[in-house]
PDB file of C-alpha atoms in Angstrom:
ATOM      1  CA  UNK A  57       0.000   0.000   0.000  1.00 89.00           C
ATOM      2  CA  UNK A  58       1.133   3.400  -0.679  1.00 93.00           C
ATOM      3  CA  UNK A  59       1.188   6.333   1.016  1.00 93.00           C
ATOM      4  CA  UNK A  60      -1.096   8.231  -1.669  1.00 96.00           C
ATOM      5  CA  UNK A  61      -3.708   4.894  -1.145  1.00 96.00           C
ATOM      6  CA  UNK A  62      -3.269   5.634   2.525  1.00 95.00           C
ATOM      7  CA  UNK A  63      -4.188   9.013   1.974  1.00 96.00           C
ATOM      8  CA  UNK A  64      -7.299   8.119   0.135  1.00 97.00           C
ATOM      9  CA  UNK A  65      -8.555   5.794   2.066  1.00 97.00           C
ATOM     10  CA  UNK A  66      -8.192   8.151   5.450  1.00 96.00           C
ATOM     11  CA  UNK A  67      -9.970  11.092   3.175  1.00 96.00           C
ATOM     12  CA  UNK A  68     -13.199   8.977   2.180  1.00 96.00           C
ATOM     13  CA  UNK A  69     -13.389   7.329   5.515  1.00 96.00           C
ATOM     14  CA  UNK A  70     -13.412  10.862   6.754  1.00 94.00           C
ATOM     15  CA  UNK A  71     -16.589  11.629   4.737  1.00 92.00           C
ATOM     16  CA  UNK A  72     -18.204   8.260   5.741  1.00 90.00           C
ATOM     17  CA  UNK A  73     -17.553   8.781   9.679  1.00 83.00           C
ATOM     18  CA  UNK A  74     -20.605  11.125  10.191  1.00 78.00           C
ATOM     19  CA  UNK A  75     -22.899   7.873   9.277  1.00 78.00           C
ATOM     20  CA  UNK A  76     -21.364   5.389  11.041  1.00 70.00           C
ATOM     21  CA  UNK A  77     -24.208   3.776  12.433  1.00 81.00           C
ATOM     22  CA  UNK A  78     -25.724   3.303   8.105  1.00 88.00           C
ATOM     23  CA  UNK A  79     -22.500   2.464   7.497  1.00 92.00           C
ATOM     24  CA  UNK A  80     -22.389  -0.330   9.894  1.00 92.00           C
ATOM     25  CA  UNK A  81     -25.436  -1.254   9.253  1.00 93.00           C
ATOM     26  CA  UNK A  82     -25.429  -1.569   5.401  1.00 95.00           C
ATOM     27  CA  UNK A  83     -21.466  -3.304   6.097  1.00 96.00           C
ATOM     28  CA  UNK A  84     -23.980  -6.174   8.080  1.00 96.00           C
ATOM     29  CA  UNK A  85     -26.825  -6.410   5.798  1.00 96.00           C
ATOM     30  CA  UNK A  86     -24.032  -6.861   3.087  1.00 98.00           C
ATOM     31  CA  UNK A  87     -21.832  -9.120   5.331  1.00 97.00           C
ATOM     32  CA  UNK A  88     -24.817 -11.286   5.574  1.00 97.00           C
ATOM     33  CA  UNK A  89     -26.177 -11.050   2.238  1.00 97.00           C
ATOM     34  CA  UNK A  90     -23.218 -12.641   0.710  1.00 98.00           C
ATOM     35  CA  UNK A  91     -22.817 -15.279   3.234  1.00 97.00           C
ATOM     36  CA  UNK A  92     -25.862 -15.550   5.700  1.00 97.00           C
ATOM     37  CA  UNK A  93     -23.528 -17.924   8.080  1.00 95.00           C
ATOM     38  CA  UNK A  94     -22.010 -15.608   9.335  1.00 95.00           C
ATOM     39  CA  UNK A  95     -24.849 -14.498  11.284  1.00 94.00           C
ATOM     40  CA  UNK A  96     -24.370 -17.030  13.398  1.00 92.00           C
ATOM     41  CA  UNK A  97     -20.904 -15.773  14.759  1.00 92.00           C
ATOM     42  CA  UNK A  98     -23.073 -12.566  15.722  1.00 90.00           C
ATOM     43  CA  UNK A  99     -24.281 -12.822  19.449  1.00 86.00           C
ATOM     44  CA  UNK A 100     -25.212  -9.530  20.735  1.00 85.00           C
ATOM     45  CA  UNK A 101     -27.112  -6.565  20.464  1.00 90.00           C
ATOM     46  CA  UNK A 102     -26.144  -5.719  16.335  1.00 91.00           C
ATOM     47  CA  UNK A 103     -26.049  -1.427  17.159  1.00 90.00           C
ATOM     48  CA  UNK A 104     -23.484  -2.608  19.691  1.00 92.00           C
ATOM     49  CA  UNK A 105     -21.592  -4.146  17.446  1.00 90.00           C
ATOM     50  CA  UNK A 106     -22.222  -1.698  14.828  1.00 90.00           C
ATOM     51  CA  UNK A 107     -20.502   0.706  17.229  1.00 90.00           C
ATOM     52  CA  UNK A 108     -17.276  -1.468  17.619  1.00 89.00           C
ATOM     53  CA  UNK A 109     -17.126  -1.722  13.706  1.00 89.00           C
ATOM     54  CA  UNK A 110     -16.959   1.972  12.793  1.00 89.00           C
ATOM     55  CA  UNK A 111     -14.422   2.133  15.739  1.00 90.00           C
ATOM     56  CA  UNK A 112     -12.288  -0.426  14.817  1.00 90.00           C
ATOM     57  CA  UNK A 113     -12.204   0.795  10.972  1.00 92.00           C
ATOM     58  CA  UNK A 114     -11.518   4.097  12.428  1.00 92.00           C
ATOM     59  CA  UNK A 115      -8.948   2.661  14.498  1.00 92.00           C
ATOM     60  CA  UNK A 116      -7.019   1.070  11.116  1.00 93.00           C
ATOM     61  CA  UNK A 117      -7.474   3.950   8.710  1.00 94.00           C
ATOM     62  CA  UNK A 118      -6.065   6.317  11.082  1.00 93.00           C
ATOM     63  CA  UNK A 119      -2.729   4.054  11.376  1.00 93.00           C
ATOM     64  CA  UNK A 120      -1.996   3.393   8.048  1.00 93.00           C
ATOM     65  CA  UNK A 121       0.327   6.104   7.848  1.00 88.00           C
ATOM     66  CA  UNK A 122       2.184   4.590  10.972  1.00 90.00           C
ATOM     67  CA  UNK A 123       1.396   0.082  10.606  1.00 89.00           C
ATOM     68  CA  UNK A 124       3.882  -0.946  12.844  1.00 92.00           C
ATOM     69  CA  UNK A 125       2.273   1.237  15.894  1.00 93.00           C
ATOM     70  CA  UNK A 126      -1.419  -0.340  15.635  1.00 93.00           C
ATOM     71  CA  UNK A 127       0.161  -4.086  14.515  1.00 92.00           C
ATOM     72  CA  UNK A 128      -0.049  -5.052  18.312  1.00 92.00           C
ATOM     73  CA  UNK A 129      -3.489  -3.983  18.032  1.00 92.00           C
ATOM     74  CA  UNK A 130      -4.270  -5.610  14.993  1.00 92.00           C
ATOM     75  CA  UNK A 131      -3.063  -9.095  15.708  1.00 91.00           C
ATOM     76  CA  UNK A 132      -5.213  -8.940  19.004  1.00 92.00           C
ATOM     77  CA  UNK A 133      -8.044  -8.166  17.291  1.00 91.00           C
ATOM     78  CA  UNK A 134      -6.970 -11.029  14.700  1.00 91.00           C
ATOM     79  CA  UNK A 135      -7.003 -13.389  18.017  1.00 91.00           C
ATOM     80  CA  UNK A 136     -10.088 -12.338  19.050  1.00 89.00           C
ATOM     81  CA  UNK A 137     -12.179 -13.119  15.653  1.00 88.00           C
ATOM     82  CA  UNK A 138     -10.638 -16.518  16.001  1.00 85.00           C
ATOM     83  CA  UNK A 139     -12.039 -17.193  19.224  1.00 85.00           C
ATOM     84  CA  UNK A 140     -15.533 -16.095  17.737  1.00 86.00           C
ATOM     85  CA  UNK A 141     -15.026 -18.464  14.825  1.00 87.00           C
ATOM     86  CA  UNK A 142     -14.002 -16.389  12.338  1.00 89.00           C
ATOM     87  CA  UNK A 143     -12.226 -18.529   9.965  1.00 88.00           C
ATOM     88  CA  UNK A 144      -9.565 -17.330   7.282  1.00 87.00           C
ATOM     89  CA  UNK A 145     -11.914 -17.851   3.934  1.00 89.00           C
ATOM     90  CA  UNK A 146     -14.231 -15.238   5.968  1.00 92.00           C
ATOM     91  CA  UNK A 147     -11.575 -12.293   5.527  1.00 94.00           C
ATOM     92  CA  UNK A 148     -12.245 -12.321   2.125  1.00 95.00           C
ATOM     93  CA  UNK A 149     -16.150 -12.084   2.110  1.00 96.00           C
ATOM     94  CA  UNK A 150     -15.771  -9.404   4.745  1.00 96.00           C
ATOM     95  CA  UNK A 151     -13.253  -7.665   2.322  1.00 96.00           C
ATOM     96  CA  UNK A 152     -15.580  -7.726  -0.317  1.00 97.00           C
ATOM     97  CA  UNK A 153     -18.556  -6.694   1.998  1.00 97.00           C
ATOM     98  CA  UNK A 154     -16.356  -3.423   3.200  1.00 97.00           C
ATOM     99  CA  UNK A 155     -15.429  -2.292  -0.343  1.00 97.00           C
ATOM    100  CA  UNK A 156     -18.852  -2.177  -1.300  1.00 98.00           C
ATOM    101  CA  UNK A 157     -19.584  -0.481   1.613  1.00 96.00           C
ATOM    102  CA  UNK A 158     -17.646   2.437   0.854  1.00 96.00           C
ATOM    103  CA  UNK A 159     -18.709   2.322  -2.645  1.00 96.00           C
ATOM    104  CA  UNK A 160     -22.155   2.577  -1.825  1.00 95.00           C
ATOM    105  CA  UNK A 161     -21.718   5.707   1.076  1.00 93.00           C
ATOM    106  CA  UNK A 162     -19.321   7.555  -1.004  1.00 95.00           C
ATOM    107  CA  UNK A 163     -21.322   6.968  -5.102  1.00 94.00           C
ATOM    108  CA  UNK A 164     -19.847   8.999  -7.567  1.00 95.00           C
ATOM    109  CA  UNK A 165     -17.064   9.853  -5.474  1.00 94.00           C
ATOM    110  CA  UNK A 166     -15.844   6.097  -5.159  1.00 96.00           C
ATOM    111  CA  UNK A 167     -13.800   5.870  -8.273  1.00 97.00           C
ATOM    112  CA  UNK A 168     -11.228   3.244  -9.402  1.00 97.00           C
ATOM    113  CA  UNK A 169      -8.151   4.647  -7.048  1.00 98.00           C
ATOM    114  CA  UNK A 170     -10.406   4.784  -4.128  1.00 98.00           C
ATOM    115  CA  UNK A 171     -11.711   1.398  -4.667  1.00 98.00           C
ATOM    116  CA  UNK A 172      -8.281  -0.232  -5.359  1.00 98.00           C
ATOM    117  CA  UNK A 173      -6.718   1.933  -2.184  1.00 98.00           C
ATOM    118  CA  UNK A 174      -9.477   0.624   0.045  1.00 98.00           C
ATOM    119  CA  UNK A 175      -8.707  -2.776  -1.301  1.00 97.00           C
ATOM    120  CA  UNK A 176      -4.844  -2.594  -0.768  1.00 97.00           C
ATOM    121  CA  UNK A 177      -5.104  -1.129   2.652  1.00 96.00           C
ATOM    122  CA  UNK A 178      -7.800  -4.332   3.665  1.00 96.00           C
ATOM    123  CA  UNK A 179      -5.516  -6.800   2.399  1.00 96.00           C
ATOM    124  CA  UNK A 180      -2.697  -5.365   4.899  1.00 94.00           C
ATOM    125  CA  UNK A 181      -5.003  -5.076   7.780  1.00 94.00           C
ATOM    126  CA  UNK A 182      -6.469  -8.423   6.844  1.00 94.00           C
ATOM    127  CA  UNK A 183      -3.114 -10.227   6.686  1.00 93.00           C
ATOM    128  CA  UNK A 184      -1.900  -8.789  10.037  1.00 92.00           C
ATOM    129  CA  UNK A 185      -5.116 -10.291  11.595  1.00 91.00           C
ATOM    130  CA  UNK A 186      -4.219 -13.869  10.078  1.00 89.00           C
ATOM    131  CA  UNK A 187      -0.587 -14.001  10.790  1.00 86.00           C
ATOM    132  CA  UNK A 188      -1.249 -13.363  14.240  1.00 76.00           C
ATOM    133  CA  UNK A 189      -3.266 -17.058  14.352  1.00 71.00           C
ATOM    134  CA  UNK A 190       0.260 -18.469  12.882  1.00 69.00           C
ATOM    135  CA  UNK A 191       2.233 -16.922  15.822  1.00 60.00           C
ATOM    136  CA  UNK A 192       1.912 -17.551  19.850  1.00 54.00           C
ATOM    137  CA  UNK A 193      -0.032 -15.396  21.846  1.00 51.00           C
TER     138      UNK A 193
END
């Protein structure tokens, strides 16, 4: 990922922030749309976990500039998913679930770049979560 991705990815999550809650919201009905098993890893109240979602996105965009301060971070969180059951072929419909996400709350503002930023800067996230299942806690 490069820094001008990084950029663009912290600029249109910037715009999104303000409608966290949709975004969370249409992220879930998506989520489950393109796998409805995954409901099933979903326990509690879903505006709750809406909530954690648009924090923990928030979280990741605003340390792309600076990975190796929020890895710690994001290899706990990685740990944690496992324990709910999250499962590695699940990163990628969850991927794909996000992307469209921002697609759909930015329109004709989401072009090409953005998409393929957004895209870069999941699979880096993403793949700190999984190697921290390959490592001891």
């Amino acid at each position: 990922m490069t820094p001008k991705q990084a950029a663009l990815v912290q600029g249109s999550w910037e715009k999104m922030q303000s409608a966290g809650e949709a975004v969370a919201q249409l992220f879930y009905a998506r989520l489950f749309g393109l796998d409805p098993s995954l409901q099933a890893l979903f326990k509690g109240d879903m505006n709750e976990q809406g909530r954690k979602f648009a924090m923990m996105i928030t979280f990741a965009v605003n340390g792309l500039a600076r990975l190796e301060a929020i890895e710690p971070g994001l290899r706990a969180l990685g740990r944690r998913h496992a324990g709910y059951g999250v499962r590695n072929e699940h990163y990628e419909t969850v991927g794909a679930a996000l992307v469209w996400t921002i697609g759909k709350g930015l329109g004709p503002a989401f072009t090409g770049e953005i998409r393929d930023a957004w895209t870069a800067a999941y699979r880096v996230l993403a793949n700190t979560m999984r190697e921290a299942l390959k490592q001891p806690a």
